[in-house]
mmCIF file of the C-alpha atoms, coordinates in Angstrom:
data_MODEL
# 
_entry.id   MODEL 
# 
loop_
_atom_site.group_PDB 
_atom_site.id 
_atom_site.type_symbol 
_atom_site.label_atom_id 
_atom_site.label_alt_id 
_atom_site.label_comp_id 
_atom_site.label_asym_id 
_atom_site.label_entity_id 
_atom_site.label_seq_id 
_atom_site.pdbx_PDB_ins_code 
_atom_site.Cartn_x 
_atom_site.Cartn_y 
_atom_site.Cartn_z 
_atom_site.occupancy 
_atom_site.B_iso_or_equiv 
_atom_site.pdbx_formal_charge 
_atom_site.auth_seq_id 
_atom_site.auth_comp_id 
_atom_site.auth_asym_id 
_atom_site.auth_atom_id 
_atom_site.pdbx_PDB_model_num 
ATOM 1  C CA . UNK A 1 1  ? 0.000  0.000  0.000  1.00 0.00 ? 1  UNK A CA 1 
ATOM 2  C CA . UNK A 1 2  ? 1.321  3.482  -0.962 1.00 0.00 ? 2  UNK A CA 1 
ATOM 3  C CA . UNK A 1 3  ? 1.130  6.903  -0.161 1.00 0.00 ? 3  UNK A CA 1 
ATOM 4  C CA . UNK A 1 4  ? -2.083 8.199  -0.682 1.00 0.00 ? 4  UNK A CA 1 
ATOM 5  C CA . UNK A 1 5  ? -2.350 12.448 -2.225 1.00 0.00 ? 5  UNK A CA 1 
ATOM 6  C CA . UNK A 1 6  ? -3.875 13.032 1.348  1.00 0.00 ? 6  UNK A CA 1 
ATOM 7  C CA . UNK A 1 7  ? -0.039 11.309 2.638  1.00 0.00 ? 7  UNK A CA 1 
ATOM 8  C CA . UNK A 1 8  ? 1.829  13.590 0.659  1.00 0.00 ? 8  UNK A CA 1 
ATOM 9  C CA . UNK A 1 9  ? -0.820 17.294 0.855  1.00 0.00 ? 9  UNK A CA 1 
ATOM 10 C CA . UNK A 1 10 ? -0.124 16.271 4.792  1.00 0.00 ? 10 UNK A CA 1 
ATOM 11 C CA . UNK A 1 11 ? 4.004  16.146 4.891  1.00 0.00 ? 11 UNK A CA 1 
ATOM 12 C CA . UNK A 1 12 ? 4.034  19.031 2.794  1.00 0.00 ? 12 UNK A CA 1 
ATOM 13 C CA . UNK A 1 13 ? 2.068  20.839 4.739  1.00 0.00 ? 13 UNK A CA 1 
ATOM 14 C CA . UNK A 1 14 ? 4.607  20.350 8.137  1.00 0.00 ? 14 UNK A CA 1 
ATOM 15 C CA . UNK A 1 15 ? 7.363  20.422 5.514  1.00 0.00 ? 15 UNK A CA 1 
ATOM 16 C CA . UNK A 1 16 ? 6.029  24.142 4.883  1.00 0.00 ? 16 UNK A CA 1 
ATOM 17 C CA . UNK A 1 17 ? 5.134  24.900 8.317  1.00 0.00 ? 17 UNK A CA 1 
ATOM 18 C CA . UNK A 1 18 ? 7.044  23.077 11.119 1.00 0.00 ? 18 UNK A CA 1 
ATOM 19 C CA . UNK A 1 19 ? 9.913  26.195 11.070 1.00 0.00 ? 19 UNK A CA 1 
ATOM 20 C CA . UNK A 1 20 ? 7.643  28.935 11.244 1.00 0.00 ? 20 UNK A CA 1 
ATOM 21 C CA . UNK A 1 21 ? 5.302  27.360 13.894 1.00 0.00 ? 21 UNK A CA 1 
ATOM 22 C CA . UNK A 1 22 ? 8.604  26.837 15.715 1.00 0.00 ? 22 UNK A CA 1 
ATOM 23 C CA . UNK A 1 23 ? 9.695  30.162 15.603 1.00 0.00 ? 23 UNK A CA 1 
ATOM 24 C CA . UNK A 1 24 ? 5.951  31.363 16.516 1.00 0.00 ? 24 UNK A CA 1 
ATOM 25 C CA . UNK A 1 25 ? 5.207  29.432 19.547 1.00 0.00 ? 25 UNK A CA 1 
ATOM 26 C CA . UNK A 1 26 ? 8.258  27.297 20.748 1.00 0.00 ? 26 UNK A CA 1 
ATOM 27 C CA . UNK A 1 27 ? 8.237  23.650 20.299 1.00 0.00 ? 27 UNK A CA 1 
ATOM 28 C CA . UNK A 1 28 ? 4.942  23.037 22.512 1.00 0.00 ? 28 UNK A CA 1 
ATOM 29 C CA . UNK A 1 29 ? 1.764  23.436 22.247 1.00 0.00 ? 29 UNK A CA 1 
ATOM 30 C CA . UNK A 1 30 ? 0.123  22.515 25.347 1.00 0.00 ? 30 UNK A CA 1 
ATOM 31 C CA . UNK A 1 31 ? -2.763 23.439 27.189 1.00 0.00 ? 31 UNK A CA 1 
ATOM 32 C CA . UNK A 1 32 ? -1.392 22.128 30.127 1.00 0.00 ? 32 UNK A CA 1 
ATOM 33 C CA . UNK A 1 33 ? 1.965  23.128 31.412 1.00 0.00 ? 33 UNK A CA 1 
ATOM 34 C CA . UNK A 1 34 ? 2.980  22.640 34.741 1.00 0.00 ? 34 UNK A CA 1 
ATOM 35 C CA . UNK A 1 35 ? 4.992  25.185 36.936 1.00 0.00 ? 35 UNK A CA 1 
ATOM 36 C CA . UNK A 1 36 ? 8.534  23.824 37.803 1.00 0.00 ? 36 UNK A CA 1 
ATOM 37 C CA . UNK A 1 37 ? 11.666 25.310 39.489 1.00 0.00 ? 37 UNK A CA 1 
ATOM 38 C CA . UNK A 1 38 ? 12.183 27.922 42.530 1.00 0.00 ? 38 UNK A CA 1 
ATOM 39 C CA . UNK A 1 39 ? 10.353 29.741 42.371 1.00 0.00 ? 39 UNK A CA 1 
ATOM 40 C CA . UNK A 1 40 ? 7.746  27.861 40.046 1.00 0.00 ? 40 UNK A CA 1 
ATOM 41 C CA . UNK A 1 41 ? 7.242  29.278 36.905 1.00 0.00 ? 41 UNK A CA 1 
ATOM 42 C CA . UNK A 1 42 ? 5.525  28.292 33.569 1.00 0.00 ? 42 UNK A CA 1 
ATOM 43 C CA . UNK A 1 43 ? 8.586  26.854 31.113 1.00 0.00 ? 43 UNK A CA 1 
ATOM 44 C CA . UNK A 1 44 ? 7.222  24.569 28.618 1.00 0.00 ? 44 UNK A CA 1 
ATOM 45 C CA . UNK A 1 45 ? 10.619 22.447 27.793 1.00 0.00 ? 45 UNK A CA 1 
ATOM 46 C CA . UNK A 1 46 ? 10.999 21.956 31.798 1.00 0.00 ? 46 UNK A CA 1 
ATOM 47 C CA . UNK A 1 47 ? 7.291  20.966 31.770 1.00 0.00 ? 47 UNK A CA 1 
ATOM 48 C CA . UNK A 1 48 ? 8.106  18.149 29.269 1.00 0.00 ? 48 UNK A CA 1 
ATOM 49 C CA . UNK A 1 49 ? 11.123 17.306 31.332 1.00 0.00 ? 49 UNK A CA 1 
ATOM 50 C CA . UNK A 1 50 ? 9.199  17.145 34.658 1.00 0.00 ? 50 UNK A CA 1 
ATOM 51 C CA . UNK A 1 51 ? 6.579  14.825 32.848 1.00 0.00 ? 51 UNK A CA 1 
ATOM 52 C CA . UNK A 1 52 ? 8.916  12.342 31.330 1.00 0.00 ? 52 UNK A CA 1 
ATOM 53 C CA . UNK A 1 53 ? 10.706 12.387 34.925 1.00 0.00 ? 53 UNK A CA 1 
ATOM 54 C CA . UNK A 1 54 ? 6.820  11.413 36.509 1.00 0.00 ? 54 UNK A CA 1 
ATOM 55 C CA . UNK A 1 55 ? 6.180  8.774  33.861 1.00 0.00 ? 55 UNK A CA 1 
ATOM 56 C CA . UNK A 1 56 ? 9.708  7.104  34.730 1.00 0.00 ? 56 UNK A CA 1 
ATOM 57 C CA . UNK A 1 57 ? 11.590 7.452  30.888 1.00 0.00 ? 57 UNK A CA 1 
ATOM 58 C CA . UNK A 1 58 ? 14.996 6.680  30.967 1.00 0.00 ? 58 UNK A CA 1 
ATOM 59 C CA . UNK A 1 59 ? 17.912 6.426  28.392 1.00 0.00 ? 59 UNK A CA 1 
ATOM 60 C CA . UNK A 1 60 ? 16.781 3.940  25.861 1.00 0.00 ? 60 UNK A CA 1 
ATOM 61 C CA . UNK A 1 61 ? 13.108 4.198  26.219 1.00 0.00 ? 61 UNK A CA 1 
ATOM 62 C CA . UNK A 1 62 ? 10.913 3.892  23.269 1.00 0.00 ? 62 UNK A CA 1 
ATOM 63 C CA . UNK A 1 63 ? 7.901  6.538  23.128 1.00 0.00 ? 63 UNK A CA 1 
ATOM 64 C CA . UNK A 1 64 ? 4.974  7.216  21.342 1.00 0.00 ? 64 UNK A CA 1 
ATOM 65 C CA . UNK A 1 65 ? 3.798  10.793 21.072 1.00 0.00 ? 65 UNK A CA 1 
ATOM 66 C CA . UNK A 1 66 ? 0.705  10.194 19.011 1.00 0.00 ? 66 UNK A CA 1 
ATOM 67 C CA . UNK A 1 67 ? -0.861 13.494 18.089 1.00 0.00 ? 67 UNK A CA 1 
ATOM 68 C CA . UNK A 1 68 ? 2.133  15.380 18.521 1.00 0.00 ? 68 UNK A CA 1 
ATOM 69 C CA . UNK A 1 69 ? 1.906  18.480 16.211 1.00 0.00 ? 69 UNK A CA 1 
ATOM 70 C CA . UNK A 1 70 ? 5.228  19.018 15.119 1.00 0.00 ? 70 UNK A CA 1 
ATOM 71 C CA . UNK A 1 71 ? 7.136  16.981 17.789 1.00 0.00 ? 71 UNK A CA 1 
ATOM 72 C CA . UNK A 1 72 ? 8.230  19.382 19.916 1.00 0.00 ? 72 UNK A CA 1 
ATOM 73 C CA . UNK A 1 73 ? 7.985  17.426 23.261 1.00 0.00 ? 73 UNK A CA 1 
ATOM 74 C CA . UNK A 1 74 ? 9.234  14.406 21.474 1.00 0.00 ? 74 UNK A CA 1 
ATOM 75 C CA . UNK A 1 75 ? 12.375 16.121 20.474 1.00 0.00 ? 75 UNK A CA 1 
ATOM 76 C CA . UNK A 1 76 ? 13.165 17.388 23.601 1.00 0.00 ? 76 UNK A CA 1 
ATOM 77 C CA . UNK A 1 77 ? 12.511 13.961 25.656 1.00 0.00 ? 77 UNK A CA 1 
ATOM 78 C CA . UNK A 1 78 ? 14.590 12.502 22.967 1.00 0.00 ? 78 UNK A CA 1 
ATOM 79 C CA . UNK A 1 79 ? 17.602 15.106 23.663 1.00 0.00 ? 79 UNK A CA 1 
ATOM 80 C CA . UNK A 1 80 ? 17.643 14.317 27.229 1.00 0.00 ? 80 UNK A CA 1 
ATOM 81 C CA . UNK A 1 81 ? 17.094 10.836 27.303 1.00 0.00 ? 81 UNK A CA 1 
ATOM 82 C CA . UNK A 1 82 ? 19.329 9.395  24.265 1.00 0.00 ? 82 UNK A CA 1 
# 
């Protein structure tokens, strides 16, 4: 089974867009971000950090981040745990 046109409309459209939505709003887009550090503050890449810490991911791990926009939080979970 191939690539459908729907496939190939959809990677060009983060092909297009991934930069700019980068450089618009940081690599996530969360409703939810929790406070971290002293004093707590709202920092979404510590956010992802503190998450992946709660769920127990560790060096090696495999992950799914279904739904993940552009992959911010599964870029930065990937550069901290290799």
């Amino acid at each position: 089974m191939g690539l459908t046109a729907a496939d190939h409309a959809t990677a060009a459209f983060y092909d297009r867009w991934t930069e700019l939505f980068q450089l618009g709003f940081g690599p996530v887009f969360q409703a939810g971000i929790l406070k971290t550090g002293d004093p707590p503050r709202e920092d979404p890449e510590r956010s992802v950090i503190a998450l992946a810490q709660r769920a127990g991911i560790a060096d090696g791990d495999r992950i799914l981040d279904a739904g993940c926009g552009i992959g911010g939080p599964a870029a930065i979970i990937a550069h901290r745990y290799p």
